[in-house]
Short mmCIF file of C-alpha atoms in Angstrom, two decimals:
data_model
loop_
_atom_site.label_atom_id
_atom_site.label_comp_id
_atom_site.label_asym_id
_atom_site.label_seq_id
_atom_site.Cartn_x
_atom_site.Cartn_y
_atom_site.Cartn_z
CA MET T 1 19.71 12.46 -0.81
CA SER T 2 21.97 11.50 2.08
CA GLU T 3 22.37 8.01 3.57
CA LEU T 4 20.42 9.09 6.66
CA ASP T 5 17.58 10.40 4.48
CA ALA T 6 17.54 7.08 2.62
CA LEU T 7 17.38 5.16 5.91
CA LEU T 8 14.49 7.25 7.23
CA LEU T 9 12.53 7.21 3.96
CA GLY T 10 13.06 3.45 3.61
CA ILE T 11 11.70 2.88 7.12
CA ILE T 12 8.76 5.20 6.38
CA GLN T 13 7.94 3.27 3.20
CA GLY T 14 8.32 -0.14 4.83
CA LEU T 15 6.13 0.72 7.81
CA THR T 16 3.45 2.72 6.03
CA GLU T 17 2.98 0.28 3.13
CA PHE T 18 1.31 -2.09 5.59
CA LEU T 19 0.23 0.10 8.47
CA PRO T 20 -2.98 1.96 7.50
CA VAL T 21 -1.47 5.44 7.39
CA SER T 22 -0.68 5.91 3.64
CA SER T 23 2.85 5.17 2.46
CA SER T 24 2.58 7.54 -0.50
CA GLY T 25 1.31 10.34 1.72
CA HIS T 26 4.09 9.81 4.26
CA LEU T 27 6.76 9.66 1.56
CA GLU T 28 5.53 13.02 0.25
CA LEU T 29 5.52 14.47 3.77
CA GLY T 30 8.93 12.91 4.47
CA LYS T 31 10.46 14.39 1.34
CA ALA T 32 8.99 17.79 2.19
CA ILE T 33 10.34 17.67 5.76
CA LEU T 34 13.78 16.40 4.72
CA GLY T 35 13.95 18.87 1.83
CA ASP T 36 14.45 16.26 -0.89
CA THR T 37 16.20 18.18 -3.67
CA SER T 38 17.09 15.21 -5.86
CA LEU T 39 16.23 15.24 -9.52
CA PRO T 40 12.79 13.77 -10.35
CA SER T 41 14.42 10.78 -12.11
CA GLU T 42 16.63 10.05 -9.09
CA SER T 43 13.70 10.41 -6.68
CA LEU T 44 11.65 8.06 -8.88
CA LEU T 45 14.46 5.49 -8.87
CA PHE T 46 14.59 5.55 -5.06
CA THR T 47 10.79 5.22 -4.87
CA VAL T 48 10.89 2.21 -7.21
CA VAL T 49 13.61 0.55 -5.11
CA VAL T 50 11.81 0.93 -1.77
CA HIS T 51 8.50 -0.19 -3.28
CA PHE T 52 10.18 -3.32 -4.61
CA ALA T 53 11.58 -3.95 -1.12
CA THR T 54 8.13 -3.84 0.46
CA ALA T 55 6.69 -6.06 -2.28
CA LEU T 56 9.46 -8.56 -1.54
CA SER T 57 8.67 -8.49 2.19
CA THR T 58 5.04 -9.35 1.36
CA ILE T 59 6.19 -12.23 -0.85
CA VAL T 60 8.37 -13.58 1.98
CA ILE T 61 5.58 -13.48 4.58
CA TYR T 62 2.85 -14.80 2.26
CA ARG T 63 5.03 -17.13 0.17
CA LYS T 64 2.78 -20.15 0.80
CA ASP T 65 -0.36 -18.21 -0.15
CA ILE T 66 1.32 -16.86 -3.30
CA LEU T 67 2.35 -20.38 -4.32
CA ASP T 68 -1.25 -21.52 -3.80
CA ILE T 69 -2.47 -18.66 -6.01
CA LEU T 70 -0.04 -19.61 -8.78
CA LYS T 71 -1.00 -23.26 -8.48
CA GLY T 72 -4.66 -22.31 -8.65
CA LEU T 73 -4.13 -20.43 -11.91
CA PHE T 74 -2.41 -23.36 -13.62
CA GLN T 75 -4.48 -26.25 -12.28
CA PHE T 76 -7.43 -25.28 -14.48
CA LYS T 77 -9.85 -26.82 -11.97
CA TRP T 78 -12.81 -24.93 -10.50
CA ASN T 79 -11.65 -25.24 -6.89
CA ASP T 80 -11.05 -22.85 -3.99
CA ASP T 81 -7.48 -22.09 -5.11
CA LEU T 82 -8.58 -21.05 -8.60
CA LYS T 83 -11.49 -19.01 -7.24
CA PHE T 84 -9.19 -17.14 -4.87
CA SER T 85 -6.69 -16.50 -7.69
CA LEU T 86 -9.44 -15.08 -9.90
CA LYS T 87 -10.66 -12.86 -7.05
CA ILE T 88 -7.14 -11.43 -6.70
CA ILE T 89 -7.04 -10.74 -10.46
CA LEU T 90 -10.51 -9.15 -10.36
CA SER T 91 -9.48 -6.89 -7.47
CA MET T 92 -6.53 -5.59 -9.49
CA ILE T 93 -8.57 -4.40 -12.48
CA PRO T 94 -9.91 -1.06 -11.10
CA ALA T 95 -6.48 0.18 -9.97
CA ALA T 96 -4.87 -0.98 -13.22
CA VAL T 97 -7.49 0.87 -15.29
CA VAL T 98 -7.15 4.07 -13.24
CA GLY T 99 -3.35 3.85 -13.40
CA VAL T 100 -3.37 3.54 -17.20
CA LEU T 101 -6.07 6.12 -18.00
CA PHE T 102 -5.13 8.78 -15.43
CA ASP T 103 -1.39 8.29 -15.07
CA GLU T 104 -0.40 11.93 -15.73
CA GLU T 105 -3.13 13.34 -13.47
CA ILE T 106 -2.06 11.01 -10.64
CA GLU T 107 1.64 11.85 -11.05
CA ALA T 108 0.78 15.55 -10.74
CA LEU T 109 -0.54 14.91 -7.23
CA PHE T 110 2.84 13.48 -6.16
CA ASN T 111 4.59 16.82 -6.12
CA GLY T 112 4.84 17.78 -2.46
CA ASN T 113 1.16 18.80 -2.24
CA ILE T 114 0.93 18.36 1.54
CA LEU T 115 -2.42 20.18 1.74
CA PHE T 116 -4.04 17.50 -0.43
CA VAL T 117 -2.24 14.77 1.53
CA GLY T 118 -3.58 16.24 4.78
CA PHE T 119 -7.21 16.11 3.64
CA MET T 120 -6.80 12.55 2.31
CA LEU T 121 -5.31 11.42 5.63
CA ILE T 122 -8.46 12.66 7.34
CA VAL T 123 -10.51 10.55 4.90
CA THR T 124 -8.32 7.57 5.83
CA ALA T 125 -8.96 8.28 9.53
CA LEU T 126 -12.73 8.18 8.93
CA LEU T 127 -12.51 4.85 7.08
CA LEU T 128 -10.45 3.28 9.87
CA TRP T 129 -12.81 4.54 12.56
CA LEU T 130 -15.83 3.08 10.73
CA ALA T 131 -14.07 -0.26 10.22
CA ASP T 132 -13.08 -0.45 13.87
CA LYS T 133 -16.74 -0.12 14.84
CA ALA T 134 -17.91 -2.81 12.41
CA LYS T 135 -19.18 -6.13 13.75
CA ASP T 136 -16.84 -9.12 13.45
CA THR T 137 -18.08 -11.88 11.13
CA ASN T 138 -16.66 -14.96 9.45
CA LYS T 139 -17.56 -14.15 5.83
CA ASN T 140 -15.17 -15.01 3.00
CA VAL T 141 -14.28 -12.71 0.11
CA SER T 142 -16.82 -13.14 -2.70
CA PHE T 143 -16.35 -12.04 -6.32
CA PRO T 144 -18.49 -8.88 -5.86
CA ASN T 145 -16.55 -8.18 -2.65
CA ALA T 146 -13.26 -8.54 -4.53
CA LEU T 147 -14.37 -5.96 -7.12
CA THR T 148 -15.55 -3.53 -4.42
CA ILE T 149 -12.26 -3.89 -2.52
CA GLY T 150 -10.46 -3.36 -5.83
CA ILE T 151 -12.32 -0.08 -6.36
CA SER T 152 -11.23 1.11 -2.92
CA GLN T 153 -7.65 0.20 -3.85
CA ALA T 154 -7.98 2.30 -7.01
CA ILE T 155 -9.13 5.29 -4.94
CA ALA T 156 -6.18 4.70 -2.60
CA ILE T 157 -3.79 5.59 -5.44
CA LEU T 158 -4.30 9.15 -4.22
CA PRO T 159 -1.51 10.25 -1.83
CA GLY T 160 -2.84 10.31 1.70
CA ILE T 161 -5.41 7.55 1.22
CA SER T 162 -3.96 4.45 2.84
CA ARG T 163 -4.13 1.48 0.46
CA SER T 164 -4.11 -1.09 3.26
CA GLY T 165 -6.43 1.08 5.34
CA ALA T 166 -8.91 1.54 2.49
CA THR T 167 -8.93 -2.09 1.36
CA ILE T 168 -9.02 -3.64 4.83
CA SER T 169 -11.68 -1.16 6.01
CA THR T 170 -13.80 -1.85 2.93
CA ALA T 171 -13.49 -5.60 3.44
CA VAL T 172 -14.38 -5.38 7.14
CA LEU T 173 -17.35 -3.11 6.41
CA LEU T 174 -18.53 -5.73 3.90
CA GLY T 175 -18.57 -8.23 6.78
CA ILE T 176 -15.44 -10.15 5.84
CA ASP T 177 -13.42 -11.81 8.61
CA LYS T 178 -10.68 -9.39 9.72
CA THR T 179 -7.79 -11.82 9.33
CA LYS T 180 -9.00 -12.77 5.85
CA ALA T 181 -9.45 -9.10 5.01
CA ALA T 182 -5.82 -8.34 5.90
CA ARG T 183 -4.56 -11.37 3.98
CA PHE T 184 -6.53 -10.44 0.86
CA SER T 185 -5.43 -6.80 1.12
CA PHE T 186 -1.73 -7.62 1.27
CA LEU T 187 -1.83 -10.28 -1.46
CA MET T 188 -3.79 -8.16 -3.94
CA VAL T 189 -1.21 -5.38 -3.95
CA VAL T 190 1.87 -7.43 -4.88
CA PRO T 191 1.08 -7.77 -8.62
CA LEU T 192 0.19 -4.07 -8.81
CA ILE T 193 3.44 -2.96 -7.16
CA LEU T 194 5.47 -5.17 -9.47
CA GLY T 195 3.47 -3.94 -12.48
CA LYS T 196 4.01 -0.30 -11.51
CA ILE T 197 7.73 -0.92 -11.08
CA ALA T 198 7.93 -2.52 -14.53
CA LYS T 199 6.01 0.41 -16.04
CA ASP T 200 8.32 2.99 -14.41
CA ILE T 201 11.41 1.13 -15.62
CA MET T 202 10.11 0.86 -19.19
CA SER T 203 9.02 4.51 -19.25
CA GLY T 204 12.61 5.67 -19.62
CA ASP T 205 12.16 8.31 -16.91
CA ILE T 206 14.56 6.56 -14.53
CA THR T 207 18.28 7.26 -14.70
CA THR T 208 21.04 5.44 -12.84
CA THR T 209 24.04 7.40 -14.12
CA SER T 210 24.23 9.84 -11.21
CA SER T 211 22.56 7.74 -8.53
CA ASN T 212 24.24 6.90 -5.24
CA ASN T 213 24.26 3.11 -4.98
CA LEU T 214 24.81 3.19 -1.22
CA VAL T 215 21.69 5.33 -0.79
CA LEU T 216 19.66 2.83 -2.83
CA ILE T 217 21.02 -0.15 -0.85
CA ILE T 218 20.27 1.51 2.49
CA GLY T 219 16.78 2.45 1.33
CA PHE T 220 16.10 -1.10 0.07
CA ILE T 221 17.29 -2.86 3.24
CA SER T 222 15.51 -0.49 5.62
CA ALA T 223 12.25 -0.72 3.65
CA PHE T 224 12.47 -4.53 3.45
CA VAL T 225 13.10 -5.03 7.18
CA ALA T 226 10.50 -2.43 8.19
CA GLY T 227 8.04 -4.10 5.80
CA LEU T 228 8.53 -7.51 7.41
CA VAL T 229 7.90 -6.05 10.86
CA ALA T 230 4.92 -3.93 9.82
CA CYS T 231 3.17 -6.66 7.83
CA THR T 232 3.39 -9.15 10.71
CA TRP T 233 2.32 -6.50 13.22
CA MET T 234 -0.59 -5.29 11.09
CA ILE T 235 -2.11 -8.77 10.81
CA LYS T 236 -2.28 -8.95 14.62
CA LEU T 237 -3.63 -5.41 14.96
CA VAL T 238 -6.48 -5.97 12.50
CA LYS T 239 -7.41 -9.24 14.19
CA ASN T 240 -7.54 -7.52 17.58
CA SER T 241 -9.52 -4.48 16.34
CA LYS T 242 -6.89 -1.83 16.98
CA LEU T 243 -7.59 0.33 13.91
CA SER T 244 -8.94 3.23 15.98
CA TYR T 245 -5.40 4.09 17.11
CA PHE T 246 -4.37 4.59 13.51
CA ALA T 247 -7.52 6.60 12.86
CA ILE T 248 -6.43 9.04 15.59
CA TYR T 249 -2.89 9.13 14.20
CA CYS T 250 -4.05 9.85 10.63
CA LEU T 251 -6.39 12.57 11.90
CA VAL T 252 -3.62 14.29 13.86
CA VAL T 253 -1.04 14.06 11.05
CA GLY T 254 -3.64 15.20 8.50
CA LEU T 255 -4.53 18.27 10.56
CA ILE T 256 -0.83 19.09 11.07
CA ALA T 257 -0.17 18.77 7.33
CA ILE T 258 -3.09 21.08 6.55
CA GLY T 259 -1.86 23.59 9.13
CA VAL T 260 1.69 23.52 7.76
CA ALA T 261 0.41 23.97 4.19
CA TYR T 262 -1.65 27.00 5.16
CA PHE T 263 1.12 28.72 7.12
CA GLN T 264 4.06 27.98 4.82
#
C-alpha cells in the first residue's frame, strides 16, 4: 500500500464512519479500486489503525458525554446518567453477540465482494429515505428503543449497510428526536470499535514486522481529521433532515458496484 493509498483510504474511513454511506462497504470498494495487494495481516493492521482513529475522533467530540456516561456507571444512583449509560450498554449487546457467534462468516464477507456491498448499499439507501420522511418528534431513547437500535447496529456489521445510517434511521423511525438519535448512534459505537480492535490485536492475526510505519501514520491522521469533520457535519445534517441526499448517493454507488461486479 502506497502513502497516497493510505491517505485516500484514511479519508474514506474517517468520512464514511459517520456519514451514512457505510465505511466498511467503501473500504472494500476502495481497496478493490486501488488494487490493494497487501497481505491480509497488513491490511487488517491498517484497518485497525484507521478504525481507532475514528473512534478517537468520536471521543474528542463527545468527551463530555462520555465522561457523563462513565460517571453514571460509577455513581450507583438511579438517575438519568446511569439510565443513559445502561441504555448504551444494552445497545451494544446484539452486535457483540453477532460478532462473537458469527465472526468467521462475517470475515468471509470482507473479501472484495463488491456485488454484495452494492446490494447492501441499496438497502442503506432505502433506510435513509424512510427516515428522511419520518415526522420529527422530541422523544428520548427508551430501553426498548436502545435494544432495537442495537439490533440495527448488529445488522450493520454487514459491509454496505451503514452503521450510522441504520442506527440513526431506526431511532428516527421510532420517533426519537433527530439530534438525540445522532448522539446516541455515535456514542454507542465507541465501545464496540475499541472492543473489536482489542479482539483483532489479541487474535494474533496482525503482524507489524513488514508494515510501513509511514503508511500507518498517514492513514491514522487522515482518518482522525476526516472523522472530526464528518461527525460534526453529520450532526447538523441529521438535525436539518438532509438524509435523502445520502440515500440517492448510496443508491447510485450501489447500482454502480453491482454493474461493475457483473461486468468484471
